[in-house]
mmCIF file of C-alpha atoms in Angstrom:
data_model
loop_
_atom_site.group_PDB
_atom_site.id
_atom_site.type_symbol
_atom_site.label_atom_id
_atom_site.label_comp_id
_atom_site.label_asym_id
_atom_site.label_seq_id
_atom_site.Cartn_x
_atom_site.Cartn_y
_atom_site.Cartn_z
ATOM 1 C CA ILE F 3 -20.350 55.919 -18.585
ATOM 2 C CA ALA F 4 -20.069 59.635 -19.160
ATOM 3 C CA MET F 5 -22.559 61.705 -17.500
ATOM 4 C CA LYS F 6 -23.636 65.075 -19.140
ATOM 5 C CA TYR F 7 -23.878 68.290 -17.448
ATOM 6 C CA SER F 8 -24.823 71.903 -18.584
ATOM 7 C CA LEU F 9 -21.943 72.434 -16.079
ATOM 8 C CA ILE F 10 -19.578 74.423 -14.493
ATOM 9 C CA VAL F 11 -16.810 73.642 -15.392
ATOM 10 C CA LEU F 12 -13.691 74.468 -13.663
ATOM 11 C CA ALA F 13 -12.028 73.979 -17.066
ATOM 12 C CA THR F 14 -9.455 76.460 -16.788
ATOM 13 C CA LEU F 15 -8.854 76.083 -13.170
ATOM 14 C CA ALA F 16 -5.683 77.913 -12.226
ATOM 15 C CA VAL F 17 -5.454 75.829 -9.028
ATOM 16 C CA SER F 18 -1.921 76.267 -8.014
ATOM 17 C CA ALA F 19 -3.220 78.611 -5.375
ATOM 18 C CA TYR F 20 -6.554 76.819 -4.983
ATOM 19 C CA GLY F 21 -8.665 79.831 -4.860
ATOM 20 C CA PHE F 22 -10.893 81.842 -6.954
ATOM 21 C CA SER F 23 -11.766 84.777 -8.984
ATOM 22 C CA ALA F 24 -15.104 84.799 -10.935
ATOM 23 C CA ILE F 25 -17.138 87.384 -12.461
ATOM 24 C CA SER F 26 -20.765 88.250 -11.646
ATOM 25 C CA LEU F 27 -21.310 85.836 -8.939
ATOM 26 C CA SER F 28 -23.392 86.503 -6.007
ATOM 27 C CA PRO F 29 -21.681 87.044 -2.541
ATOM 28 C CA ALA F 30 -21.212 83.625 -0.546
ATOM 29 C CA THR F 31 -21.832 82.936 3.144
ATOM 30 C CA ASN F 32 -19.073 84.086 5.535
ATOM 31 C CA SER F 33 -17.624 80.746 5.777
ATOM 32 C CA ILE F 34 -17.196 80.449 1.971
ATOM 33 C CA THR F 35 -16.020 83.870 1.569
ATOM 34 C CA LYS F 36 -13.440 83.619 4.319
ATOM 35 C CA ARG F 37 -11.860 80.612 2.415
ATOM 36 C CA ARG F 38 -12.320 82.250 -0.904
ATOM 37 C CA ASN F 39 -9.729 84.855 0.204
ATOM 38 C CA GLU F 40 -7.198 82.461 1.154
ATOM 39 C CA PHE F 41 -6.596 81.136 -2.472
ATOM 40 C CA LYS F 42 -7.376 81.975 -6.057
ATOM 41 C CA LEU F 43 -9.306 79.575 -8.414
ATOM 42 C CA HIS F 44 -10.321 80.960 -11.968
ATOM 43 C CA LEU F 45 -13.474 79.724 -13.270
ATOM 44 C CA THR F 46 -14.626 80.382 -16.676
ATOM 45 C CA THR F 47 -18.026 78.778 -17.252
ATOM 46 C CA ILE F 48 -20.684 78.131 -14.461
ATOM 47 C CA THR F 49 -24.237 77.960 -15.677
ATOM 48 C CA GLN F 50 -27.339 77.284 -13.809
ATOM 49 C CA THR F 51 -26.347 78.908 -10.622
ATOM 50 C CA ASN F 52 -29.293 79.066 -8.173
ATOM 51 C CA ASN F 53 -27.804 81.010 -5.235
ATOM 52 C CA GLY F 54 -24.605 82.321 -3.838
ATOM 53 C CA ASN F 55 -23.457 78.878 -2.474
ATOM 54 C CA ASP F 56 -23.017 77.063 -5.796
ATOM 55 C CA LEU F 57 -19.696 78.609 -6.947
ATOM 56 C CA PHE F 58 -18.045 75.176 -7.613
ATOM 57 C CA LEU F 59 -20.648 72.787 -8.658
ATOM 58 C CA SER F 60 -23.717 72.943 -10.750
ATOM 59 C CA LYS F 61 -27.206 72.521 -9.810
ATOM 60 C CA SER F 62 -27.457 69.238 -11.782
ATOM 61 C CA VAL F 63 -24.724 67.770 -9.311
ATOM 62 C CA TYR F 64 -26.956 68.284 -6.332
ATOM 63 C CA SER F 65 -30.023 66.709 -8.056
ATOM 64 C CA THR F 66 -28.083 63.798 -9.097
ATOM 65 C CA ILE F 67 -26.668 63.131 -5.599
ATOM 66 C CA GLU F 68 -30.280 63.657 -4.166
ATOM 67 C CA GLU F 69 -31.640 60.776 -6.657
ATOM 68 C CA GLY F 70 -29.035 58.401 -5.141
ATOM 69 C CA LYS F 71 -26.692 58.363 -8.052
ATOM 70 C CA ILE F 72 -23.099 59.331 -8.660
ATOM 71 C CA ALA F 73 -22.341 62.894 -9.873
ATOM 72 C CA VAL F 74 -19.284 62.937 -12.154
ATOM 73 C CA ILE F 75 -17.494 66.237 -12.910
ATOM 74 C CA PRO F 76 -14.797 66.049 -15.637
ATOM 75 C CA ASN F 77 -11.783 68.340 -15.476
ATOM 76 C CA PHE F 78 -12.539 69.718 -12.071
ATOM 77 C CA LEU F 79 -8.849 69.910 -11.685
ATOM 78 C CA PRO F 80 -6.479 70.709 -14.390
ATOM 79 C CA GLN F 81 -4.014 68.001 -15.413
ATOM 80 C CA ASN F 82 -1.066 70.189 -14.132
ATOM 81 C CA GLU F 83 -2.597 70.263 -10.491
ATOM 82 C CA VAL F 84 -3.347 66.643 -10.806
ATOM 83 C CA ASN F 85 0.405 66.136 -11.451
ATOM 84 C CA LEU F 86 1.308 67.971 -8.433
ATOM 85 C CA LEU F 87 -0.966 65.852 -6.285
ATOM 86 C CA ARG F 88 0.205 62.653 -7.915
ATOM 87 C CA ALA F 89 3.908 63.446 -7.526
ATOM 88 C CA ASP F 90 3.416 64.053 -3.820
ATOM 89 C CA ALA F 91 1.430 60.644 -3.571
ATOM 90 C CA GLN F 92 4.100 58.892 -5.597
ATOM 91 C CA ASP F 93 6.940 60.356 -3.374
ATOM 92 C CA LEU F 94 5.181 59.440 -0.267
ATOM 93 C CA TRP F 95 4.775 55.960 -1.546
ATOM 94 C CA ASP F 96 8.284 55.466 -2.448
ATOM 95 C CA GLN F 97 9.139 56.463 1.057
ATOM 96 C CA GLY F 98 6.949 53.766 2.443
ATOM 97 C CA ARG F 99 4.449 56.143 3.980
ATOM 98 C CA PHE F 100 1.284 54.327 2.686
ATOM 99 C CA SER F 101 -0.526 51.636 4.740
ATOM 100 C CA THR F 102 -1.967 48.439 2.963
ATOM 101 C CA ASP F 103 -5.323 47.929 4.238
ATOM 102 C CA ALA F 104 -6.021 44.366 2.798
ATOM 103 C CA LEU F 105 -9.278 45.374 1.880
ATOM 104 C CA ALA F 106 -8.724 45.181 -1.779
ATOM 105 C CA GLY F 107 -8.174 41.834 -3.527
ATOM 106 C CA TYR F 108 -6.606 40.178 -6.584
ATOM 107 C CA GLY F 109 -8.183 36.917 -6.823
ATOM 108 C CA SER F 110 -8.646 34.445 -3.733
ATOM 109 C CA THR F 111 -6.112 31.905 -5.300
ATOM 110 C CA GLY F 112 -3.220 34.404 -5.344
ATOM 111 C CA LYS F 113 -0.630 35.161 -2.475
ATOM 112 C CA PHE F 114 -0.836 38.234 -0.717
ATOM 113 C CA ASP F 115 1.360 41.073 -2.440
ATOM 114 C CA PRO F 116 1.161 44.588 -0.808
ATOM 115 C CA THR F 117 2.133 46.249 -3.997
ATOM 116 C CA LYS F 118 -1.078 45.070 -5.755
ATOM 117 C CA ASP F 119 -3.427 45.644 -2.841
ATOM 118 C CA ARG F 120 -5.148 49.064 -2.257
ATOM 119 C CA SER F 121 -2.711 51.303 -0.140
ATOM 120 C CA VAL F 122 -3.676 54.430 1.703
ATOM 121 C CA LEU F 123 -1.866 57.418 2.911
ATOM 122 C CA ARG F 124 -3.770 57.777 6.068
ATOM 123 C CA LEU F 125 -4.978 61.022 7.628
ATOM 124 C CA PRO F 126 -2.145 61.593 10.159
ATOM 125 C CA GLN F 127 0.291 61.205 7.471
ATOM 126 C CA TRP F 128 -1.822 63.525 5.108
ATOM 127 C CA LYS F 129 -1.796 66.072 8.028
ATOM 128 C CA ASN F 130 1.936 65.911 8.709
ATOM 129 C CA ASP F 131 3.516 69.006 7.779
ATOM 130 C CA SER F 132 7.007 67.373 7.618
ATOM 131 C CA LEU F 133 5.943 64.909 5.027
ATOM 132 C CA GLY F 134 5.843 65.476 1.103
ATOM 133 C CA ASN F 135 4.387 68.429 -0.292
ATOM 134 C CA TYR F 136 2.177 69.596 2.720
ATOM 135 C CA SER F 137 1.583 73.108 1.506
ATOM 136 C CA ASN F 138 -0.165 71.912 -1.707
ATOM 137 C CA ARG F 139 -2.082 69.131 0.421
ATOM 138 C CA GLN F 140 -3.205 72.182 2.629
ATOM 139 C CA ARG F 141 -4.327 74.208 -0.400
ATOM 140 C CA PHE F 142 -6.202 71.167 -1.738
ATOM 141 C CA GLY F 143 -7.840 70.686 1.519
ATOM 142 C CA ASN F 144 -9.296 74.086 1.547
ATOM 143 C CA LEU F 145 -10.737 73.724 -1.844
ATOM 144 C CA MET F 146 -12.544 70.601 -0.763
ATOM 145 C CA ALA F 147 -13.697 72.294 2.498
ATOM 146 C CA ASN F 148 -15.539 74.886 0.103
ATOM 147 C CA VAL F 149 -17.168 72.072 -1.818
ATOM 148 C CA ARG F 150 -18.347 70.826 1.502
ATOM 149 C CA SER F 151 -19.947 74.127 2.420
ATOM 150 C CA GLU F 152 -21.670 74.175 -0.897
ATOM 151 C CA LEU F 153 -23.187 70.577 -0.540
ATOM 152 C CA ALA F 154 -24.199 71.479 3.031
ATOM 153 C CA TYR F 155 -26.274 74.329 1.672
ATOM 154 C CA ASN F 156 -27.711 72.932 -1.692
ATOM 155 C CA LEU F 157 -28.368 69.148 -0.267
ATOM 156 C CA ASN F 158 -30.083 70.717 2.912
ATOM 157 C CA ARG F 159 -27.498 68.841 4.900
ATOM 158 C CA PRO F 160 -26.643 71.777 7.316
ATOM 159 C CA ASN F 161 -24.739 69.527 9.692
ATOM 160 C CA LEU F 162 -21.939 69.013 6.971
ATOM 161 C CA ASP F 163 -20.710 72.379 7.738
ATOM 162 C CA LYS F 164 -20.734 72.501 11.544
ATOM 163 C CA GLY F 165 -19.872 70.764 14.862
ATOM 164 C CA LEU F 166 -17.067 68.193 15.080
ATOM 165 C CA ALA F 167 -17.384 67.124 11.314
ATOM 166 C CA THR F 168 -15.642 70.444 10.434
ATOM 167 C CA THR F 169 -12.690 70.104 12.832
ATOM 168 C CA LYS F 170 -12.086 66.573 13.716
ATOM 169 C CA TYR F 171 -10.267 65.792 10.446
ATOM 170 C CA GLY F 172 -7.842 68.647 10.306
ATOM 171 C CA ASN F 173 -7.279 70.867 7.427
ATOM 172 C CA GLY F 174 -10.035 70.681 4.767
ATOM 173 C CA SER F 175 -12.417 69.397 7.366
ATOM 174 C CA THR F 176 -12.677 66.006 5.753
ATOM 175 C CA GLU F 177 -11.590 62.450 6.016
ATOM 176 C CA ILE F 178 -8.912 62.480 3.264
ATOM 177 C CA SER F 179 -6.278 60.192 1.949
ATOM 178 C CA TYR F 180 -4.231 59.303 -1.125
ATOM 179 C CA THR F 181 -5.297 55.950 -2.458
ATOM 180 C CA ARG F 182 -3.348 53.539 -4.851
ATOM 181 C CA PHE F 183 -4.308 50.383 -6.485
ATOM 182 C CA GLY F 184 -1.629 48.219 -7.838
ATOM 183 C CA LYS F 185 -1.970 46.317 -11.074
ATOM 184 C CA GLY F 186 -4.673 43.727 -10.531
ATOM 185 C CA ALA F 187 -6.201 45.123 -7.366
ATOM 186 C CA PHE F 188 -9.985 45.528 -7.012
ATOM 187 C CA LEU F 189 -12.360 46.356 -4.379
ATOM 188 C CA LYS F 190 -15.679 44.506 -3.912
ATOM 189 C CA ARG F 191 -19.006 45.858 -3.677
ATOM 190 C CA HIS F 192 -19.731 47.844 -0.416
ATOM 191 C CA VAL F 193 -21.129 50.974 0.996
ATOM 192 C CA ASP F 194 -19.333 53.654 2.713
ATOM 193 C CA GLU F 195 -21.374 54.092 5.697
ATOM 194 C CA HIS F 196 -23.780 51.929 7.682
ATOM 195 C CA HIS F 197 -26.445 52.602 10.381
ATOM 196 C CA GLU F 198 -24.852 52.959 13.763
ATOM 197 C CA GLU F 199 -26.924 50.073 14.868
ATOM 198 C CA LEU F 200 -25.216 47.822 12.255
ATOM 199 C CA LYS F 201 -21.840 48.578 13.221
ATOM 200 C CA GLY F 202 -21.439 46.557 16.343
ATOM 201 C CA VAL F 203 -20.922 47.623 19.816
ATOM 202 C CA GLU F 204 -18.840 50.554 18.986
ATOM 203 C CA GLY F 205 -21.451 51.940 16.545
ATOM 204 C CA TRP F 206 -22.746 54.742 18.923
ATOM 205 C CA ALA F 207 -19.139 55.454 20.194
ATOM 206 C CA LYS F 208 -18.083 57.550 17.120
ATOM 207 C CA PRO F 209 -18.687 61.281 17.205
ATOM 208 C CA THR F 210 -19.258 61.619 13.502
ATOM 209 C CA ARG F 211 -20.419 59.550 10.423
ATOM 210 C CA ARG F 212 -19.811 59.660 6.751
ATOM 211 C CA SER F 213 -22.469 61.572 4.776
ATOM 212 C CA VAL F 214 -21.029 62.320 1.171
ATOM 213 C CA SER F 215 -18.227 60.419 -0.417
ATOM 214 C CA TRP F 216 -15.915 61.972 -2.977
ATOM 215 C CA LEU F 217 -12.880 61.165 -5.012
ATOM 216 C CA ILE F 218 -10.599 63.046 -7.366
ATOM 217 C CA TYR F 219 -8.618 60.945 -9.814
ATOM 218 C CA LEU F 220 -4.929 61.409 -10.168
ATOM 219 C CA ASN F 221 -4.318 59.567 -13.287
ATOM 220 C CA ASP F 222 -3.854 60.543 -16.803
ATOM 221 C CA GLN F 223 -6.798 62.216 -18.673
ATOM 222 C CA ASP F 224 -6.732 59.495 -21.304
ATOM 223 C CA TRP F 225 -7.252 56.513 -19.000
ATOM 224 C CA ASP F 226 -9.511 54.101 -20.958
ATOM 225 C CA GLY F 227 -11.271 51.585 -18.487
ATOM 226 C CA ARG F 228 -12.001 49.094 -21.400
ATOM 227 C CA LYS F 229 -8.001 48.737 -21.620
ATOM 228 C CA GLU F 230 -6.807 49.570 -18.108
ATOM 229 C CA GLY F 231 -9.805 48.374 -15.788
ATOM 230 C CA GLY F 232 -10.023 50.374 -12.687
ATOM 231 C CA GLN F 233 -13.461 51.773 -13.243
ATOM 232 C CA LEU F 234 -15.706 52.777 -10.175
ATOM 233 C CA ARG F 235 -18.903 50.723 -10.749
ATOM 234 C CA CYS F 236 -21.877 52.127 -8.962
ATOM 235 C CA PHE F 237 -25.256 50.259 -8.472
ATOM 236 C CA LYS F 238 -27.797 52.919 -8.828
ATOM 237 C CA ARG F 239 -31.641 52.120 -8.550
ATOM 238 C CA GLN F 240 -33.608 51.877 -11.687
ATOM 239 C CA GLN F 241 -36.333 54.200 -10.183
ATOM 240 C CA ASN F 242 -35.612 57.568 -8.774
ATOM 241 C CA PRO F 243 -36.454 57.609 -5.056
ATOM 242 C CA HIS F 244 -39.272 59.490 -3.607
ATOM 243 C CA GLY F 245 -37.987 61.482 -0.611
ATOM 244 C CA ARG F 246 -34.750 61.937 1.092
ATOM 245 C CA ILE F 247 -32.126 59.544 0.765
ATOM 246 C CA GLY F 248 -29.172 58.515 3.094
ATOM 247 C CA ALA F 249 -30.829 59.767 6.340
ATOM 248 C CA THR F 250 -33.423 61.754 7.659
ATOM 249 C CA VAL F 251 -33.243 65.299 8.903
ATOM 250 C CA ASN F 252 -33.204 64.053 12.456
ATOM 251 C CA GLY F 253 -30.150 61.546 11.568
ATOM 252 C CA ASP F 254 -31.789 58.273 11.184
ATOM 253 C CA LEU F 255 -29.902 56.519 8.571
ATOM 254 C CA GLN F 256 -31.479 54.518 5.708
ATOM 255 C CA VAL F 257 -31.017 50.902 5.439
ATOM 256 C CA GLY F 258 -33.301 49.952 2.566
ATOM 257 C CA TRP F 259 -35.909 50.513 -0.089
ATOM 258 C CA LEU F 260 -39.429 49.752 -0.770
ATOM 259 C CA ALA F 261 -39.621 49.078 -4.519
ATOM 260 C CA LYS F 262 -42.333 50.787 -6.619
ATOM 261 C CA THR F 263 -45.653 48.888 -7.413
ATOM 262 C CA SER F 264 -48.416 49.577 -9.560
ATOM 263 C CA LEU F 265 -50.413 50.774 -6.365
ATOM 264 C CA ASP F 266 -47.608 52.873 -5.300
ATOM 265 C CA PRO F 267 -45.477 54.063 -8.230
ATOM 266 C CA ASN F 268 -42.674 55.558 -5.864
ATOM 267 C CA GLU F 269 -39.629 54.030 -4.590
ATOM 268 C CA ARG F 270 -39.476 54.909 -0.919
ATOM 269 C CA PRO F 271 -36.231 55.062 1.274
ATOM 270 C CA VAL F 272 -36.493 52.792 4.438
ATOM 271 C CA TYR F 273 -34.968 54.222 7.673
ATOM 272 C CA LEU F 274 -34.169 52.557 11.015
ATOM 273 C CA ASP F 275 -35.086 54.184 14.245
ATOM 274 C CA SER F 276 -33.011 53.067 17.097
ATOM 275 C CA LYS F 277 -34.657 54.496 20.165
ATOM 276 C CA ARG F 278 -32.438 53.023 22.887
ATOM 277 C CA HIS F 279 -29.179 52.774 20.878
ATOM 278 C CA TYR F 280 -27.954 49.406 22.243
ATOM 279 C CA HIS F 281 -29.170 46.951 19.621
ATOM 280 C CA GLY F 282 -32.697 46.978 20.826
ATOM 281 C CA ASP F 283 -35.978 48.666 20.344
ATOM 282 C CA CYS F 284 -35.485 49.445 16.818
ATOM 283 C CA ALA F 285 -37.930 49.653 14.132
ATOM 284 C CA MET F 286 -38.105 50.572 10.346
ATOM 285 C CA TYR F 287 -40.198 53.223 8.744
ATOM 286 C CA VAL F 288 -40.590 55.357 5.793
ATOM 287 C CA LEU F 289 -41.424 59.114 5.590
ATOM 288 C CA ASN F 290 -44.906 60.311 4.813
ATOM 289 C CA GLU F 291 -45.576 62.909 2.055
ATOM 290 C CA ASP F 292 -44.780 65.785 4.480
ATOM 291 C CA GLY F 293 -41.266 64.535 4.484
ATOM 292 C CA ARG F 294 -41.045 64.350 8.383
ATOM 293 C CA SER F 295 -43.982 62.302 9.928
ATOM 294 C CA LYS F 296 -43.171 58.536 10.093
ATOM 295 C CA SER F 297 -45.094 55.343 8.953
ATOM 296 C CA TYR F 298 -43.481 52.319 10.752
ATOM 297 C CA ILE F 299 -43.567 49.048 8.622
ATOM 298 C CA THR F 300 -41.855 46.873 11.155
ATOM 299 C CA LYS F 301 -42.791 45.939 14.920
ATOM 300 C CA ALA F 302 -39.639 46.828 17.470
ATOM 301 C CA PHE F 303 -36.967 44.250 17.125
ATOM 302 C CA ASP F 304 -33.140 43.818 18.022
ATOM 303 C CA THR F 305 -30.758 44.251 15.219
ATOM 304 C CA ASN F 306 -28.312 41.699 16.510
ATOM 305 C CA PRO F 307 -28.361 39.086 15.322
ATOM 306 C CA LEU F 308 -31.103 39.610 12.597
ATOM 307 C CA MET F 309 -29.314 42.159 10.555
ATOM 308 C CA TYR F 310 -25.872 40.858 11.187
ATOM 309 C CA VAL F 311 -25.848 37.784 9.278
ATOM 310 C CA ALA F 312 -25.875 36.728 5.621
ATOM 311 C CA GLY F 313 -29.357 36.359 4.245
ATOM 312 C CA SER F 314 -30.579 39.248 6.413
ATOM 313 C CA GLU F 315 -32.897 40.585 3.717
ATOM 314 C CA ALA F 316 -34.923 37.271 3.629
ATOM 315 C CA LEU F 317 -34.819 37.068 7.550
ATOM 316 C CA VAL F 318 -36.275 40.614 7.686
ATOM 317 C CA LYS F 319 -39.100 39.618 5.244
ATOM 318 C CA LYS F 320 -39.822 36.553 7.138
ATOM 319 C CA VAL F 321 -39.510 37.806 10.668
ATOM 320 C CA LEU F 322 -40.620 41.504 10.609
ATOM 321 C CA LEU F 323 -42.834 41.614 7.529
ATOM 322 C CA SER F 324 -44.601 38.278 7.935
ATOM 323 C CA ASP F 325 -47.794 39.863 8.199
ATOM 324 C CA ARG F 326 -47.268 42.348 5.361
ATOM 325 C CA LYS F 327 -46.597 40.383 2.304
ATOM 326 C CA ASP F 328 -47.249 43.498 0.069
ATOM 327 C CA LEU F 329 -44.323 45.151 1.971
ATOM 328 C CA ALA F 330 -42.210 42.092 2.122
ATOM 329 C CA ASP F 331 -42.291 41.755 -1.618
ATOM 330 C CA ARG F 332 -41.185 45.395 -1.987
ATOM 331 C CA PHE F 333 -38.412 45.381 0.663
ATOM 332 C CA ARG F 334 -34.692 45.465 -0.286
ATOM 333 C CA LEU F 335 -31.663 46.162 1.972
ATOM 334 C CA ILE F 336 -29.226 48.653 0.506
ATOM 335 C CA GLU F 337 -26.415 46.159 1.237
ATOM 336 C CA ALA F 338 -27.004 42.683 3.021
ATOM 337 C CA PRO F 339 -24.009 41.581 5.381
ATOM 338 C CA LYS F 340 -21.565 39.461 3.601
ATOM 339 C CA SER F 341 -19.347 36.327 4.461
ATOM 340 C CA LYS F 342 -17.356 33.674 2.648
ATOM 341 C CA ILE F 343 -20.411 31.583 2.662
ATOM 342 C CA THR F 344 -22.043 34.247 0.539
ATOM 343 C CA ASP F 345 -19.341 34.152 -1.976
ATOM 344 C CA ILE F 346 -19.533 30.345 -2.368
ATOM 345 C CA LEU F 347 -23.388 30.361 -2.655
ATOM 346 C CA LYS F 348 -23.000 32.984 -5.367
ATOM 347 C CA GLY F 349 -20.192 31.105 -7.195
ATOM 348 C CA ASP F 350 -17.777 33.973 -6.992
ATOM 349 C CA SER F 351 -15.241 32.497 -4.754
ATOM 350 C CA GLN F 352 -12.644 32.973 -7.493
ATOM 351 C CA TYR F 353 -13.902 36.618 -8.023
ATOM 352 C CA ALA F 354 -11.146 38.727 -9.518
ATOM 353 C CA GLY F 355 -12.633 42.165 -9.745
ATOM 354 C CA GLN F 356 -14.202 41.584 -13.296
ATOM 355 C CA GLY F 357 -17.452 43.336 -11.848
ATOM 356 C CA GLU F 358 -20.615 42.084 -10.339
ATOM 357 C CA PRO F 359 -23.815 42.278 -12.024
ATOM 358 C CA PRO F 360 -26.631 44.437 -10.767
ATOM 359 C CA LYS F 361 -29.221 43.158 -8.402
ATOM 360 C CA LEU F 362 -32.956 43.401 -8.936
ATOM 361 C CA ASP F 363 -34.212 46.867 -9.549
ATOM 362 C CA GLU F 364 -30.538 48.181 -10.075
ATOM 363 C CA GLU F 365 -28.636 49.728 -13.068
ATOM 364 C CA LEU F 366 -24.890 49.903 -13.496
ATOM 365 C CA GLU F 367 -22.910 52.961 -13.964
ATOM 366 C CA ASP F 368 -19.102 52.725 -14.642
ATOM 367 C CA VAL F 369 -16.872 55.735 -14.309
ATOM 368 C CA ASP F 370 -13.374 55.800 -15.710
ATOM 369 C CA PRO F 371 -10.785 57.387 -13.234
ATOM 370 C CA ARG F 372 -9.585 59.927 -15.539
ATOM 371 C CA GLY F 373 -7.363 62.505 -14.169
ATOM 372 C CA GLY F 374 -9.083 65.561 -12.774
ATOM 373 C CA THR F 375 -12.390 64.005 -12.571
ATOM 374 C CA LEU F 376 -14.490 64.539 -9.294
ATOM 375 C CA VAL F 377 -17.062 62.120 -8.327
ATOM 376 C CA LEU F 378 -19.746 62.603 -5.369
ATOM 377 C CA PHE F 379 -22.336 60.349 -4.182
ATOM 378 C CA ASP F 380 -24.216 59.782 -0.955
ATOM 379 C CA SER F 381 -22.240 57.505 1.531
ATOM 380 C CA VAL F 382 -25.263 55.506 2.764
ATOM 381 C CA SER F 383 -27.364 54.649 -0.293
ATOM 382 C CA LEU F 384 -25.052 53.859 -3.242
ATOM 383 C CA PRO F 385 -23.260 50.526 -3.280
ATOM 384 C CA HIS F 386 -20.175 50.430 -5.565
ATOM 385 C CA GLU F 387 -17.025 48.608 -6.102
ATOM 386 C CA VAL F 388 -13.780 49.225 -7.842
ATOM 387 C CA LEU F 389 -12.999 46.908 -11.014
ATOM 388 C CA ALA F 390 -9.519 45.206 -11.199
ATOM 389 C CA THR F 391 -6.907 47.509 -12.783
ATOM 390 C CA LYS F 392 -4.842 45.969 -15.532
ATOM 391 C CA ASN F 393 -1.778 47.836 -16.717
ATOM 392 C CA LYS F 394 -1.282 50.672 -14.685
ATOM 393 C CA ASP F 395 -1.540 51.780 -11.087
ATOM 394 C CA ARG F 396 -4.540 53.558 -10.202
ATOM 395 C CA TRP F 397 -3.951 56.878 -8.103
ATOM 396 C CA ALA F 398 -6.857 58.961 -6.453
ATOM 397 C CA CYS F 399 -7.396 61.471 -3.611
ATOM 398 C CA SER F 400 -10.485 60.048 -1.874
ATOM 399 C CA GLY F 401 -12.486 61.581 1.168
ATOM 400 C CA TRP F 402 -15.702 61.505 3.022
ATOM 401 C CA TYR F 403 -17.539 64.566 4.322
ATOM 402 C CA HIS F 404 -18.962 63.824 7.734
ATOM 403 C CA GLU F 405 -21.899 64.875 9.926
ATOM 404 C CA ASP F 406 -22.104 64.736 13.636
ATOM 405 C CA GLN F 407 -23.726 61.437 14.779
ATOM 406 C CA GLN F 408 -27.216 61.996 16.171
ATOM 407 C CA GLU F 409 -27.218 62.325 20.020
ATOM 408 C CA VAL F 410 -27.631 59.076 22.015
ATOM 409 C CA VAL F 411 -31.024 59.267 23.856
ATOM 410 C CA LEU F 412 -30.844 57.470 27.153
#
């Protein structure tokens, strides 16, 4: 589904130097200005600028992400620059530098075939200056670092642009990789980040967490998902959320939704407050109208095993919201834990990437992986999947902008 923007767009990007030259734009922050001087990128049409920090993206991109949807920017990179990245990825694939992660699939009855699974050029190889076209990857990383700075400012996520999140992942300050889906490969529905309490005993050990997901597709511009498959399917909410999605300002991650009702016409994000940070003394809450104070909707509870098992949404309603039927009827987990039993109960043990239907209160949006297209979305709140490719290999450059994880309170 093509999304319309009164855009940008970087239609005539001369990105061989990945930098930029534009007319009559306001000065940027020091961090952006410093990186601007390192490369040249020619922008011809940017509209609806709202400050000096939206040099790459339009205002509508930020509002789309804030609504929990996917922002789609066609022609972010011109095809000649896409071809440079694609050639580098293909060369490194041919050299055997990619790793097969076995997260994709191509039908439960088929034998494992690494040429069909999703393969990834992982970060250590991406940063290795002796492999492939490193200078081009480095310039591209600088470009995406600029995008990160704009998102930090315009989404009011300042932690995107400071701390370990800006240094841990090397050039470009982002977790970044090439990805390849072979013919028939797909990736089941998932979200890119979970609350620390829902990631096992190591959940609080990581210094950063994913905040904004992005991909730039490295395929031909005429990719037709109806013929070639490989679309990115997103499961967006039917109702725009009321309040901040993904995480609160203090770093509590979202775990669910309260659907709208006739008495409360607002769809409200539900966050998890985990005070002691070792799978105990947790409680769910929504933000009040001031955007900061909390209204708790559950009593304190242990996340394990309650929120670690298939059927956890029903358990939350029965155990934690038993005395609040009004809230139980509205509560939805963003993404419930899955198991093979889940597949059997759903009748999709033979699922082969044809695409899942939406759940209650959701709508589908399919994005064709056309070359040069940039997509951006919140890592926590938007479930998505990759539909099976049919006749071509599917290439992309994928990454995640991180924020430093909230401090552990002892």
